[in-house]
Structures are given as structure tokens and as C-alpha cells.
Amino acid sequence: MISNTNKQYGFTIITVLILSMMASIIVMQSLKDSIIQERMSGNFQKKMNARLLSEKGIFDAHDSLNQLLQSNPSMTIAELIASSNNGLMTGTGYLAGSEYAVAISELNSGTNIELKSVGEQYEGENTLRATFELIQGSSVSPFSDAVIGCEGVTLNGSGTVDSYDSSVGVYSAATAEKEADVSTIDPDSDVVLNGHSPIYGDVQSTGGVSLGGSSPVYGNIHATGDVYINQSIVEGYVWAVGDYKMANGGTIYEYVRANGDAEMGWSAKILNQNNFGLDILYGGTDKFKDTTNNSHYAGDEYNINPNIAPVPEYDPTASDYDPQDPATNCDPIDIEQEITTVDDNAIGLQSLSIGANQVYQLTPSSGRYTANGSASISPVTATVFNETSSIYKISDFTLNSNSAMQVTGGDVILYVDGDFALAGSAVFTIDADSSLTLILTGKFSVAGSARIIASQHGLTSSGLPALSIYSSNTDNNGVSISGSSDIYAAIYAPLTDVKVVGSGAVYGAVRAKTTTISGGGGFHFDQALRNSTNGSLPATSSQLVLKALKYY
């Protein structure tokens, strides 16, 4: 006879087995889910590694092509491809199973080159296409950018900074272009925009960039320091070696990369309209306020240091420093040495002061009052910008109120070992296909209602700007332009300040120690000045300029 106790023992065993089986099923399901999650994470990691490898392929191929261009600047795209294993470059990454392959091809009949980079890590694969334009090396003009303030640029008021090409036609706001780049060169030199001073071009600052008020930038921003944006827009990307801050709204149409901290206030947005990777990467702390537009950027995937490189700056101790590179030397032509050569120990120079109601005419061969026709000054032979030329030498120049000066008959060079001043209602006219190259040691000033009229903007048939000003002055505010009249000038004053104040517009280019543009006249960069022959520097090497980048 079996007791009830033994029956209960048997039931207990069955119950335990059922519970153990159920627990095993739960454990197995959990293990299965974990395996799936692990595989998904692994696939994502492989995909990300493949993307990084495709980027590495682009960088490595670009470096290799640039090295070929440095050794032979005249190489065509076809020659570059032939010298790069007939357009195929391969490489590996640091992780096991990682590699990339880059196919190099020609686009647009020899003007563009495409790099198609495929990165792989095991099953992960990513493709990145980059298009570059081949820019052939050429002589470099010191007027290659719109506004250069080596130790700082300040734009106030409401004047627009944009560009045009005088070789194509006269300036028109309707057809203005976005080539008006603004930059600094010396270390820790800032670009400051106040009021509403839109820039249609890129901003490169060896210090910080501050966009106060509603000043927009229709280009890219690259700063060695911090970037501060207040209720403004940037049509391109923002790169900051320092911090990035958009405290009071604003919109970045492309993406943001900052090595330091990142802060975005209410209504501040990053559109990343071309989908260039993540909207923002930053290496420091974060402060994102807007739950609709930017608070998600506090995630770990965004808090990665992008290692943005600083803007190239003046550093004579650098091993690759080139004193004739206008991008890293404020004074690539060495203006003081140029002045010494032009001056040639001249003594006893006479001054030239044009009195009221008088008209003076300056030609390549003589300078005379039109009333009596007798010559008052004559040119001498001197070396100017490494060429032997006819040049006028005077101690100072004044065009008084109600007087007039006319430059006509061709290219004129005037050396003033002192000040150059226009006052009152004086009128200085430069005829079509004539030019004035002004070289001076003193101050240059145009005040009141005085006017300098270039009948034809741009370059003469000999490649000279209608008006170019080369100053070795080292005083404060060595070049001052004020009033309501427009002026066309290419200004080279690397040792002094250039101040443009008033409602008159400036056409041309400026390279100065510091540049300040105030008022509502605006600044319109003439792209034709990039081909100016006077003051030009040795030829640069060819380079590949990025035009487009797209992930697939």
C-alpha cells in the first residue's frame, strides 16, 4: 500500500520540473533576445566603422593626389589618375577585417575629379563620393580676398559685403556673388559683426567670430577661437577650435563642429540640409535648452571631439613658413623694403597742393595745370615691384576743396613721401583704361564730400587696378575714408588701420593691419583684382578644392 505522503513527494517533483522548464524557456528567450541585440549592435558598429573607413579613403587619396601636385603643379586630372595606379587606391584600417577602395575618375572634361570610396568591415559597407575641382597654380595677388584685417576685422552698421567681377560688368546687387571672403592672419585676431552687416562669403578667423545683432553669413565660418552667434544665420557650416554658442536663436543651414563646449538656446537650429554626418559634434560640455530643436544633441553620439584644425596663421617659426604666402603673412610683398627701393634716398622732394578752382592733369609723362599747360612735375625712372618704371616722387599731396585732379593717358605711378589728402568737395578722376598706383609713407584720407571717381572699375589693359594704394604707414588709422561718396580702390596697408566710415560704398579689396567698416555703404569685392599684376607674388601650386561630398 502506497502512502499519501509518497504521492505528495511525487507531485512535488513534477511541479519543480515544470517550474524549471518554464524558467529555462524564459532564460533561453532572454538569451535569444540578447543575441539578437548583440548582433544588431555589432552590425551597427560594423556599419559605422565602414563609414569611417570610407572617409579615411577620401582623406588618404586626397593627400596622395596633393603630393603629386606638389611635385608637378602642371599635372592634369588624366595624369593624376594615371599616376595613382590608374585610378584605384586601396588601404586598410586599424581593426581586423577593415579595408577601403577608392576609385578615381574624371568629370566635366578635365575640370573636376571624383573620388568614390567604399569602406568595409566584415559585413558592414559604406560608400562616400567626393567631388574636387582642380585649380591650376598661378601668380597670387595680395588682393585675393575681399577684406583682410590681419589683427582684426570689425563690420558695423548695415552695409552689405558681397562681390562682383568688373571684367564681366558693373556691380549690381541683383547679380552680386558670394566670393567676398573675410579673414584675419595674426594669432588671436577676431572677426566681429555688429548690427546688420551681411557677408556673402566665407569667414576665416585666427581668433574668434562674433555675429552680434542679426548679421548673417552666407558662407562658411572657420575659427581658431570661439564662435558666438546671436539671432543670425549661417548658410554654410561652422567649424570652431574653441567653443560654439548660439544663445539667442539663429539657424545653421549646414552642420557644426566644435572642439570645445557647445551651447544652443531657444529657437536655435541646425538644419544640416545636405546630410553631412551628424548635425553637430563637440568635444566639451553641453548646454542645450530647446526640447524641440536641440536638446537631443546632449546625447553621447554627439559628444565626440571632431579635432578641427586651426586656421592657418602667421608663424615665422614654422618649418613650412613661406613669407610670400598671403594667407599666412600680412605683408607678403614687404612694403617697407619696397618703399626703400622706390625712394632710393630721394631728397628735396617738392609738395603738390592743388588750390581751389584749379584743375591738375597727371599723365604717364607729365603733371601740369590745365590752365597754363606748363609742367610742374616730371617722372623719374625707378624700380617698382621688381620692374623699371616711370614714377612721380613728391613729399606730400593735397587736393583742396573745389579743386580737381585727372589721371589720364595710361598707367601712372605716384610716390608720396608723406600724406595724401582730399578735402571738401575736391574731385579726383581716373579715366577709363588709365590707372593710378599710389605708394606712400604717410596717411591717406578722403573726407567730407571729396570724391575719387574711377571711370572704369577693375583692371586696365596692362593688368593694373584703376586705383591701388600701397602704404607703409605705421600710425593709427593710416587709411581713412569717410563721407557719402563711393570709391573704387585696392588697398594694401599691412602696417596700419583702415577705417571706412559713412554712407559711401567701397568697391575693390582691403588688406590692412585692422579693418573697420561702418555705416550703410557696404563693401563690394572685385574678383578681377585676383588677376592684378602689380604686387603679384610667385606662382602657387595647383590644388584640389572640395566641391561636394555625399554618403550613400
Coordinates of C-alpha atoms in Angstrom, one line a residue:
M1 CA 0.0 0.0 0.0
I2 CA 1.4 3.4 -1.1
S3 CA 1.0 6.1 1.5
N4 CA -0.4 9.6 0.7
T5 CA 3.0 11.1 1.8
N6 CA 4.8 9.3 -1.1
K7 CA 2.2 10.6 -3.6
Q8 CA 2.8 14.1 -2.4
Y9 CA 6.5 13.7 -2.9
G10 CA 5.9 12.7 -6.5
F11 CA 3.7 15.6 -7.2
T12 CA 6.3 18.0 -5.8
I13 CA 8.9 16.6 -8.1
I14 CA 6.6 17.1 -11.1
T15 CA 5.9 20.7 -10.0
V16 CA 9.6 21.5 -9.7
L17 CA 10.3 20.1 -13.1
I18 CA 7.5 22.2 -14.7
L19 CA 8.8 25.3 -13.0
S20 CA 12.4 24.6 -14.0
M21 CA 11.2 24.0 -17.6
M22 CA 9.4 27.3 -17.6
A23 CA 12.4 29.1 -16.2
S24 CA 14.6 27.5 -18.8
I25 CA 12.2 28.7 -21.6
I26 CA 12.4 32.3 -20.2
V27 CA 16.2 32.2 -19.9
M28 CA 16.5 30.8 -23.4
Q29 CA 14.2 33.5 -24.8
S30 CA 16.3 36.2 -22.9
L31 CA 19.5 34.7 -24.3
K32 CA 17.9 34.8 -27.8
D33 CA 16.9 38.4 -27.4
S34 CA 20.4 39.2 -26.1
I35 CA 22.0 37.5 -29.1
I36 CA 19.8 39.5 -31.5
Q37 CA 20.6 42.7 -29.7
E38 CA 24.3 41.9 -29.8
R39 CA 24.1 41.1 -33.5
M40 CA 22.3 44.3 -34.2
S41 CA 24.8 46.3 -32.2
G42 CA 27.6 44.5 -34.0
N43 CA 26.1 45.3 -37.4
F44 CA 25.7 48.9 -36.4
Q45 CA 29.3 49.1 -35.2
K46 CA 30.5 47.5 -38.4
K47 CA 28.4 50.0 -40.4
M48 CA 29.9 52.9 -38.5
N49 CA 33.4 51.5 -38.9
A50 CA 32.8 51.1 -42.6
R51 CA 31.7 54.8 -42.8
L52 CA 34.9 55.9 -41.1
L53 CA 36.9 53.8 -43.5
S54 CA 35.2 55.4 -46.5
E55 CA 36.2 58.8 -45.0
K56 CA 39.7 57.6 -44.4
G57 CA 39.9 56.5 -48.1
I58 CA 38.9 60.0 -49.2
F59 CA 41.4 61.7 -46.9
D60 CA 44.3 59.3 -47.9
A61 CA 43.5 59.7 -51.7
H62 CA 43.3 63.5 -51.4
D63 CA 46.7 63.6 -49.6
S64 CA 48.3 61.4 -52.2
L65 CA 46.9 63.5 -55.1
N66 CA 48.1 66.7 -53.4
Q67 CA 51.6 65.2 -53.1
L68 CA 51.6 64.5 -56.8
L69 CA 50.6 68.1 -57.5
Q70 CA 53.3 69.5 -55.3
S71 CA 55.9 67.6 -57.2
N72 CA 54.4 68.6 -60.5
P73 CA 52.0 71.5 -60.3
S74 CA 51.1 71.3 -64.0
M75 CA 49.6 67.8 -63.9
T76 CA 46.2 67.3 -65.5
I77 CA 43.5 65.2 -64.0
A78 CA 44.2 62.4 -66.5
E79 CA 47.9 62.5 -65.4
L80 CA 46.9 62.4 -61.8
I81 CA 44.7 59.3 -62.4
A82 CA 47.4 57.5 -64.4
S83 CA 49.9 58.2 -61.6
S84 CA 47.5 56.8 -59.0
N85 CA 47.5 53.1 -60.1
N86 CA 45.3 54.1 -63.0
G87 CA 42.6 55.4 -60.6
L88 CA 42.4 52.7 -57.9
M89 CA 43.8 53.1 -54.4
T90 CA 43.3 50.7 -51.6
G91 CA 44.2 50.6 -47.9
T92 CA 43.3 49.1 -44.5
G93 CA 42.1 50.3 -41.2
Y94 CA 43.3 49.6 -37.7
L95 CA 40.6 47.0 -36.9
A96 CA 40.5 43.4 -38.2
G97 CA 38.6 42.9 -41.4
S98 CA 38.6 46.6 -42.3
E99 CA 39.6 48.0 -45.7
Y100 CA 38.8 50.6 -48.2
A101 CA 39.0 51.0 -52.0
V102 CA 38.9 54.4 -53.8
A103 CA 38.1 54.8 -57.5
I104 CA 39.3 58.0 -59.0
S105 CA 37.6 59.3 -62.1
E106 CA 37.4 62.5 -64.3
L107 CA 34.3 64.7 -64.5
N108 CA 33.3 67.6 -66.7
S109 CA 36.1 67.3 -69.3
G110 CA 39.1 67.7 -67.0
T111 CA 37.9 70.3 -64.6
N112 CA 36.6 68.1 -61.8
I113 CA 37.7 64.8 -60.2
E114 CA 35.6 62.3 -58.3
L115 CA 36.8 60.1 -55.5
K116 CA 34.4 57.2 -54.8
S117 CA 35.5 55.5 -51.6
V118 CA 34.0 52.2 -50.4
G119 CA 34.7 51.2 -46.8
E120 CA 34.2 47.7 -45.5
Q121 CA 34.5 45.9 -42.2
Y122 CA 33.2 42.3 -42.5
E123 CA 29.5 42.6 -43.5
G124 CA 29.5 46.4 -42.9
E125 CA 29.8 48.6 -46.1
N126 CA 29.6 52.3 -46.7
T127 CA 30.2 54.5 -49.8
L128 CA 31.3 58.1 -49.9
R129 CA 31.6 60.2 -53.0
A130 CA 33.7 63.4 -53.0
T131 CA 34.0 65.9 -55.9
F132 CA 37.0 68.2 -56.2
E133 CA 37.8 70.9 -58.6
L134 CA 41.4 71.1 -59.9
I135 CA 42.6 74.7 -59.5
Q136 CA 45.8 75.2 -61.5
G137 CA 48.6 77.2 -59.9
S138 CA 49.0 80.8 -60.8
S139 CA 50.6 84.0 -59.6
V140 CA 48.9 85.3 -56.5
S141 CA 47.6 88.8 -56.0
P142 CA 47.7 90.3 -52.5
F143 CA 44.0 91.2 -53.2
S144 CA 42.8 87.7 -53.3
D145 CA 40.2 88.2 -50.5
A146 CA 37.6 90.9 -50.0
V147 CA 38.5 92.1 -46.5
I148 CA 41.7 91.1 -44.6
G149 CA 42.3 92.6 -41.2
C150 CA 45.5 90.8 -40.1
E151 CA 44.9 91.7 -36.4
G152 CA 41.1 92.0 -36.6
V153 CA 38.1 92.9 -38.7
T154 CA 35.1 94.8 -37.4
L155 CA 31.9 95.3 -39.5
N156 CA 29.3 97.7 -38.1
G157 CA 26.1 99.2 -39.4
S158 CA 24.1 97.8 -42.2
G159 CA 26.4 97.7 -45.2
T160 CA 26.5 94.5 -47.3
V161 CA 29.8 92.7 -48.0
D162 CA 29.5 90.9 -51.3
S163 CA 31.4 90.5 -54.6
Y164 CA 31.2 91.1 -58.4
D165 CA 33.6 90.8 -61.3
S166 CA 34.3 94.0 -63.1
S167 CA 35.7 92.2 -66.1
V168 CA 32.1 90.9 -66.7
G169 CA 30.2 94.0 -65.9
V170 CA 29.4 96.8 -63.4
Y171 CA 28.3 96.0 -59.8
S172 CA 24.6 95.2 -59.3
A173 CA 23.0 94.0 -56.1
A174 CA 20.8 91.7 -58.2
T175 CA 23.7 89.8 -59.7
A176 CA 26.2 90.1 -56.8
E177 CA 28.1 86.9 -55.9
K178 CA 29.2 85.2 -52.8
E179 CA 33.0 85.5 -53.1
A180 CA 33.5 88.2 -50.5
D181 CA 35.7 86.3 -48.1
V182 CA 36.7 87.9 -44.8
S183 CA 39.8 86.8 -42.8
T184 CA 42.4 87.5 -40.2
I185 CA 46.0 86.3 -40.2
D186 CA 47.9 87.1 -37.0
P187 CA 47.2 84.8 -34.0
D188 CA 44.2 85.5 -31.7
S189 CA 42.7 88.0 -34.2
D190 CA 38.9 88.2 -34.1
V191 CA 36.2 88.9 -36.7
V192 CA 33.3 90.9 -35.2
L193 CA 30.0 91.7 -36.9
N194 CA 27.5 94.0 -35.3
G195 CA 24.2 95.4 -36.4
H196 CA 23.1 94.0 -39.8
S197 CA 26.2 93.6 -41.9
P198 CA 25.6 90.5 -44.1
I199 CA 28.6 88.8 -45.5
Y200 CA 28.3 86.9 -48.8
G201 CA 31.4 84.8 -48.5
D202 CA 33.4 82.7 -46.0
V203 CA 34.8 83.9 -42.7
Q204 CA 38.1 82.6 -41.5
S205 CA 39.4 83.9 -38.2
T206 CA 42.6 83.1 -36.4
G207 CA 40.8 84.2 -33.2
G208 CA 37.0 84.1 -32.6
V209 CA 34.0 85.0 -34.6
S210 CA 31.1 87.0 -33.1
L211 CA 27.9 87.6 -35.0
G212 CA 26.1 90.2 -33.0
G213 CA 22.7 91.6 -33.8
S214 CA 21.3 89.9 -37.0
S215 CA 24.4 89.9 -39.1
P216 CA 24.1 86.8 -41.4
V217 CA 27.0 84.9 -43.1
Y218 CA 26.1 83.4 -46.5
G219 CA 29.1 81.1 -46.5
N220 CA 31.1 79.1 -44.0
I221 CA 32.7 80.0 -40.7
H222 CA 36.1 78.6 -39.5
A223 CA 37.6 80.0 -36.3
T224 CA 40.6 79.0 -34.2
G225 CA 38.8 80.5 -31.2
D226 CA 35.2 80.6 -30.2
V227 CA 32.2 81.2 -32.4
Y228 CA 29.3 83.2 -31.0
I229 CA 26.1 83.6 -33.0
N230 CA 23.2 85.9 -31.8
Q231 CA 19.9 85.6 -33.7
S232 CA 21.6 85.2 -37.0
I233 CA 22.0 82.7 -39.8
V234 CA 25.0 80.9 -41.3
E235 CA 24.3 79.5 -44.8
G236 CA 27.2 77.1 -44.6
Y237 CA 28.9 75.1 -41.8
V238 CA 30.6 76.2 -38.6
W239 CA 34.0 75.0 -37.5
A240 CA 35.4 76.1 -34.2
V241 CA 38.6 75.0 -32.5
G242 CA 37.2 76.6 -29.3
D243 CA 33.5 76.8 -28.1
Y244 CA 30.3 77.2 -30.1
K245 CA 27.4 79.2 -28.7
M246 CA 24.0 80.2 -30.1
A247 CA 22.5 81.7 -27.0
N248 CA 19.5 83.6 -28.5
G249 CA 18.3 81.7 -31.5
G250 CA 19.7 81.5 -35.0
T251 CA 20.0 78.9 -37.8
I252 CA 22.9 77.0 -39.2
Y253 CA 22.0 75.6 -42.6
E254 CA 24.7 73.0 -42.7
Y255 CA 26.5 71.4 -39.7
V256 CA 28.6 72.3 -36.7
R257 CA 31.9 71.0 -35.4
A258 CA 33.5 72.4 -32.3
N259 CA 36.4 71.0 -30.2
G260 CA 35.2 72.8 -27.1
D261 CA 31.8 73.3 -25.4
A262 CA 28.5 73.7 -27.2
E263 CA 25.5 75.8 -26.2
M264 CA 22.2 76.4 -28.0
G265 CA 19.3 78.4 -26.7
W266 CA 15.7 78.6 -27.6
S267 CA 14.8 78.5 -31.3
A268 CA 18.5 77.8 -32.2
K269 CA 18.5 75.2 -35.0
I270 CA 20.9 73.2 -37.2
L271 CA 19.3 72.1 -40.4
N272 CA 22.2 70.0 -41.9
Q273 CA 20.3 70.3 -45.2
N274 CA 22.9 68.2 -47.1
N275 CA 23.0 65.5 -44.5
F276 CA 26.7 65.7 -43.8
G277 CA 27.0 63.2 -41.0
L278 CA 25.6 64.2 -37.6
D279 CA 24.3 67.7 -37.2
I280 CA 26.8 68.6 -34.5
L281 CA 29.9 67.2 -32.9
Y282 CA 31.6 68.8 -29.9
G283 CA 34.4 67.8 -27.5
G284 CA 33.5 69.7 -24.3
T285 CA 30.4 70.1 -22.1
D286 CA 26.9 70.8 -23.5
K287 CA 24.0 73.2 -22.8
F288 CA 21.0 72.6 -25.0
K289 CA 17.7 74.3 -23.9
D290 CA 15.2 73.8 -26.7
T291 CA 13.4 70.4 -26.4
T292 CA 12.0 70.8 -29.9
N293 CA 15.1 71.9 -31.8
N294 CA 18.3 71.0 -30.0
S295 CA 18.1 69.2 -26.6
H296 CA 18.7 65.8 -28.2
Y297 CA 22.2 67.0 -29.0
A298 CA 23.1 66.2 -25.4
G299 CA 23.3 62.5 -26.4
D300 CA 26.7 60.7 -26.2
E301 CA 26.8 60.2 -30.0
Y302 CA 27.2 63.9 -30.5
N303 CA 29.7 64.5 -27.7
I304 CA 32.8 63.5 -29.7
N305 CA 35.7 65.8 -30.3
P306 CA 35.9 66.4 -34.1
N307 CA 39.5 67.7 -33.9
I308 CA 39.0 70.7 -36.1
A309 CA 42.4 72.1 -37.2
P310 CA 43.1 75.8 -36.6
V311 CA 43.0 78.4 -39.3
P312 CA 46.5 78.9 -40.9
E313 CA 48.2 81.9 -39.2
Y314 CA 51.3 83.9 -39.2
D315 CA 54.1 81.8 -37.6
P316 CA 57.6 82.5 -38.9
T317 CA 59.0 79.7 -36.7
A318 CA 57.0 77.0 -38.6
S319 CA 59.1 74.7 -40.8
D320 CA 56.9 75.3 -43.8
Y321 CA 56.5 79.1 -43.3
D322 CA 56.6 81.0 -46.6
P323 CA 57.0 84.8 -46.2
Q324 CA 55.4 85.3 -49.6
D325 CA 52.3 83.4 -48.8
P326 CA 49.5 86.0 -48.4
A327 CA 47.4 83.5 -46.4
T328 CA 49.9 83.4 -43.5
N329 CA 51.8 86.7 -43.8
C330 CA 50.1 90.1 -43.6
D331 CA 52.8 91.7 -45.7
P332 CA 53.9 89.2 -48.3
I333 CA 55.5 91.9 -50.6
D334 CA 57.5 93.5 -47.7
I335 CA 56.1 97.0 -48.2
E336 CA 58.9 98.8 -46.2
Q337 CA 61.6 97.2 -48.4
E338 CA 59.5 98.2 -51.4
I339 CA 59.3 101.8 -50.2
T340 CA 63.1 101.8 -49.6
T341 CA 63.7 100.7 -53.2
V342 CA 61.2 103.2 -54.7
D343 CA 62.5 106.1 -52.5
D344 CA 66.2 105.4 -53.4
N345 CA 67.4 108.1 -50.9
A346 CA 65.4 110.8 -52.7
I347 CA 65.9 114.2 -51.1
G348 CA 64.4 117.7 -51.6
L349 CA 61.1 116.4 -52.9
Q350 CA 58.5 119.1 -53.6
S351 CA 54.9 119.0 -52.3
L352 CA 51.9 119.2 -54.6
S353 CA 48.9 121.1 -53.4
I354 CA 46.1 121.8 -55.8
G355 CA 44.3 125.0 -54.8
A356 CA 40.6 125.9 -55.1
N357 CA 39.2 126.1 -58.6
Q358 CA 42.3 124.6 -60.1
V359 CA 42.5 121.5 -62.3
Y360 CA 45.6 119.4 -62.5
Q361 CA 46.2 116.6 -65.0
L362 CA 48.6 113.7 -64.4
T363 CA 49.7 111.5 -67.4
P364 CA 52.4 108.9 -67.6
S365 CA 54.8 111.6 -69.0
S366 CA 53.9 114.8 -67.2
G367 CA 51.9 116.5 -64.5
R368 CA 50.6 120.0 -65.3
Y369 CA 47.8 122.5 -64.5
T370 CA 45.4 122.6 -67.4
A371 CA 45.0 126.4 -67.1
N372 CA 48.5 127.3 -68.3
G373 CA 49.7 123.9 -69.6
S374 CA 53.2 124.1 -68.2
A375 CA 54.6 121.0 -66.5
S376 CA 55.1 121.3 -62.7
I377 CA 56.4 117.8 -62.0
S378 CA 58.0 115.2 -64.2
P379 CA 58.5 111.5 -63.7
V380 CA 61.9 109.8 -63.0
T381 CA 63.0 106.2 -63.5
A382 CA 62.8 103.9 -60.5
T383 CA 62.3 100.2 -59.7
V384 CA 58.7 99.4 -58.6
F385 CA 57.6 95.9 -57.8
N386 CA 60.8 94.5 -59.5
E387 CA 60.2 96.4 -62.7
T388 CA 61.8 99.6 -64.1
S389 CA 59.1 102.2 -64.4
S390 CA 58.5 105.9 -64.7
I391 CA 57.3 107.3 -61.4
Y392 CA 56.5 110.7 -59.9
K393 CA 58.0 111.5 -56.5
I394 CA 56.6 114.2 -54.2
S395 CA 56.8 114.9 -50.5
D396 CA 53.0 115.2 -49.9
F397 CA 49.8 115.7 -51.9
T398 CA 46.7 117.8 -51.1
L399 CA 43.6 118.3 -53.3
N400 CA 41.8 121.2 -51.6
S401 CA 38.1 122.0 -51.7
N402 CA 36.7 122.8 -55.2
S403 CA 39.8 121.6 -56.9
A404 CA 40.2 118.7 -59.4
M405 CA 42.8 116.1 -60.4
Q406 CA 42.6 114.0 -63.6
V407 CA 44.7 110.9 -64.2
T408 CA 44.6 110.1 -67.9
G409 CA 46.5 108.6 -70.8
G410 CA 47.5 105.3 -69.2
D411 CA 49.1 103.9 -66.1
V412 CA 50.6 106.4 -63.6
I413 CA 52.7 105.7 -60.5
L414 CA 52.9 108.3 -57.8
Y415 CA 55.2 108.1 -54.8
V416 CA 54.3 110.3 -51.8
D417 CA 56.9 110.5 -49.0
G418 CA 54.2 112.0 -46.7
D419 CA 50.4 112.4 -46.6
F420 CA 47.8 112.2 -49.3
A421 CA 44.6 114.1 -48.6
L422 CA 41.4 115.0 -50.3
A423 CA 39.2 117.5 -48.6
G424 CA 35.9 119.5 -49.1
S425 CA 34.4 119.0 -52.5
A426 CA 37.6 118.0 -54.3
V427 CA 37.2 115.6 -57.2
F428 CA 39.9 113.1 -58.2
T429 CA 39.1 111.3 -61.5
I430 CA 40.8 108.4 -63.1
D431 CA 39.8 108.0 -66.8
A432 CA 38.9 104.7 -68.4
D433 CA 41.8 102.4 -69.2
S434 CA 44.0 104.6 -67.0
S435 CA 45.3 103.8 -63.5
L436 CA 47.0 105.3 -60.5
T437 CA 49.3 103.2 -58.4
L438 CA 49.8 105.3 -55.2
I439 CA 52.7 104.4 -52.9
L440 CA 53.0 106.5 -49.8
T441 CA 54.6 106.6 -46.3
G442 CA 52.2 109.0 -44.7
K443 CA 48.4 108.9 -44.1
F444 CA 45.7 108.6 -46.8
S445 CA 42.5 110.4 -46.2
V446 CA 39.3 111.2 -48.1
A447 CA 36.9 113.3 -46.1
G448 CA 33.8 115.4 -46.4
S449 CA 32.2 115.4 -49.9
A450 CA 35.6 114.7 -51.7
R451 CA 35.3 112.1 -54.3
I452 CA 37.6 109.7 -56.1
I453 CA 36.0 108.6 -59.3
A454 CA 37.3 105.6 -61.3
S455 CA 35.5 105.9 -64.7
Q456 CA 36.1 102.2 -65.3
H457 CA 36.2 99.7 -62.4
G458 CA 38.7 96.9 -62.5
L459 CA 42.0 96.4 -64.4
T460 CA 43.5 98.3 -67.2
S461 CA 44.6 96.6 -70.4
S462 CA 48.0 96.2 -68.7
G463 CA 46.5 94.4 -65.7
L464 CA 46.6 97.2 -63.1
P465 CA 43.7 98.2 -60.8
A466 CA 42.1 101.6 -61.6
L467 CA 43.4 102.7 -58.2
S468 CA 45.7 100.8 -55.9
I469 CA 47.1 102.2 -52.6
Y470 CA 50.3 100.8 -51.1
S471 CA 51.0 102.3 -47.6
S472 CA 53.9 101.7 -45.3
N473 CA 52.4 103.9 -42.6
T474 CA 52.6 102.5 -39.1
D475 CA 50.5 105.2 -37.3
N476 CA 46.9 104.5 -36.1
N477 CA 44.2 104.9 -38.8
G478 CA 46.7 105.4 -41.6
V479 CA 44.0 105.0 -44.2
S480 CA 40.7 106.8 -43.6
I481 CA 37.8 107.0 -46.0
S482 CA 34.7 108.9 -44.9
G483 CA 31.7 110.7 -46.4
S484 CA 28.9 109.8 -48.7
S485 CA 30.8 109.2 -51.9
D486 CA 31.6 105.8 -53.4
I487 CA 35.2 104.8 -54.0
Y488 CA 37.0 102.1 -56.0
A489 CA 40.4 101.1 -54.6
A490 CA 42.6 98.1 -53.9
I491 CA 44.2 99.0 -50.6
Y492 CA 47.4 97.4 -49.3
A493 CA 48.2 98.7 -45.8
P494 CA 49.5 95.8 -43.7
L495 CA 51.1 98.1 -41.0
T496 CA 48.3 100.4 -40.2
D497 CA 44.5 100.5 -39.7
V498 CA 42.0 101.1 -42.5
K499 CA 38.7 102.7 -41.5
V500 CA 35.8 103.2 -43.8
V501 CA 33.0 105.3 -42.3
G502 CA 29.9 106.8 -43.8
S503 CA 27.3 106.0 -46.4
G504 CA 29.5 105.7 -49.4
A505 CA 30.2 102.3 -50.8
V506 CA 33.7 100.8 -51.3
Y507 CA 34.5 98.7 -54.4
G508 CA 37.7 96.8 -54.5
A509 CA 39.7 95.0 -51.8
V510 CA 41.4 95.7 -48.5
R511 CA 44.5 94.2 -46.8
A512 CA 45.3 96.0 -43.6
K513 CA 46.6 95.6 -40.0
T514 CA 43.0 96.1 -38.8
T515 CA 39.9 96.8 -40.9
T516 CA 36.8 98.6 -39.7
I517 CA 33.9 99.2 -42.0
S518 CA 30.9 101.2 -40.6
G519 CA 27.8 102.8 -41.9
G520 CA 25.5 101.7 -44.7
G521 CA 27.5 102.0 -47.8
G522 CA 28.7 98.4 -47.9
F523 CA 31.8 96.8 -49.4
H524 CA 31.8 95.1 -52.8
F525 CA 34.8 92.9 -53.6
D526 CA 36.0 93.0 -57.2
Q527 CA 37.1 89.4 -58.1
A528 CA 39.0 90.8 -61.1
L529 CA 41.7 92.0 -58.6
R530 CA 42.8 88.4 -58.2
N531 CA 44.5 88.9 -61.6
S532 CA 46.2 92.1 -60.8
T533 CA 49.8 92.3 -62.0
N534 CA 51.3 94.9 -59.6
G535 CA 52.4 93.5 -56.3
S536 CA 51.7 89.9 -57.5
L537 CA 53.6 87.1 -55.8
P538 CA 55.3 83.9 -57.0
A539 CA 53.0 81.2 -58.5
T540 CA 51.2 78.9 -56.2
S541 CA 51.0 75.1 -56.7
S542 CA 47.8 73.6 -58.1
Q543 CA 45.3 72.4 -55.6
L544 CA 42.1 70.3 -55.3
V545 CA 39.2 72.2 -53.9
L546 CA 36.3 70.3 -52.4
K547 CA 33.0 71.0 -54.2
A548 CA 30.6 68.2 -53.0
L549 CA 30.5 65.4 -50.5
K550 CA 27.8 62.8 -50.3
Y551 CA 27.2 59.5 -48.4
Y552 CA 25.4 56.5 -50.0

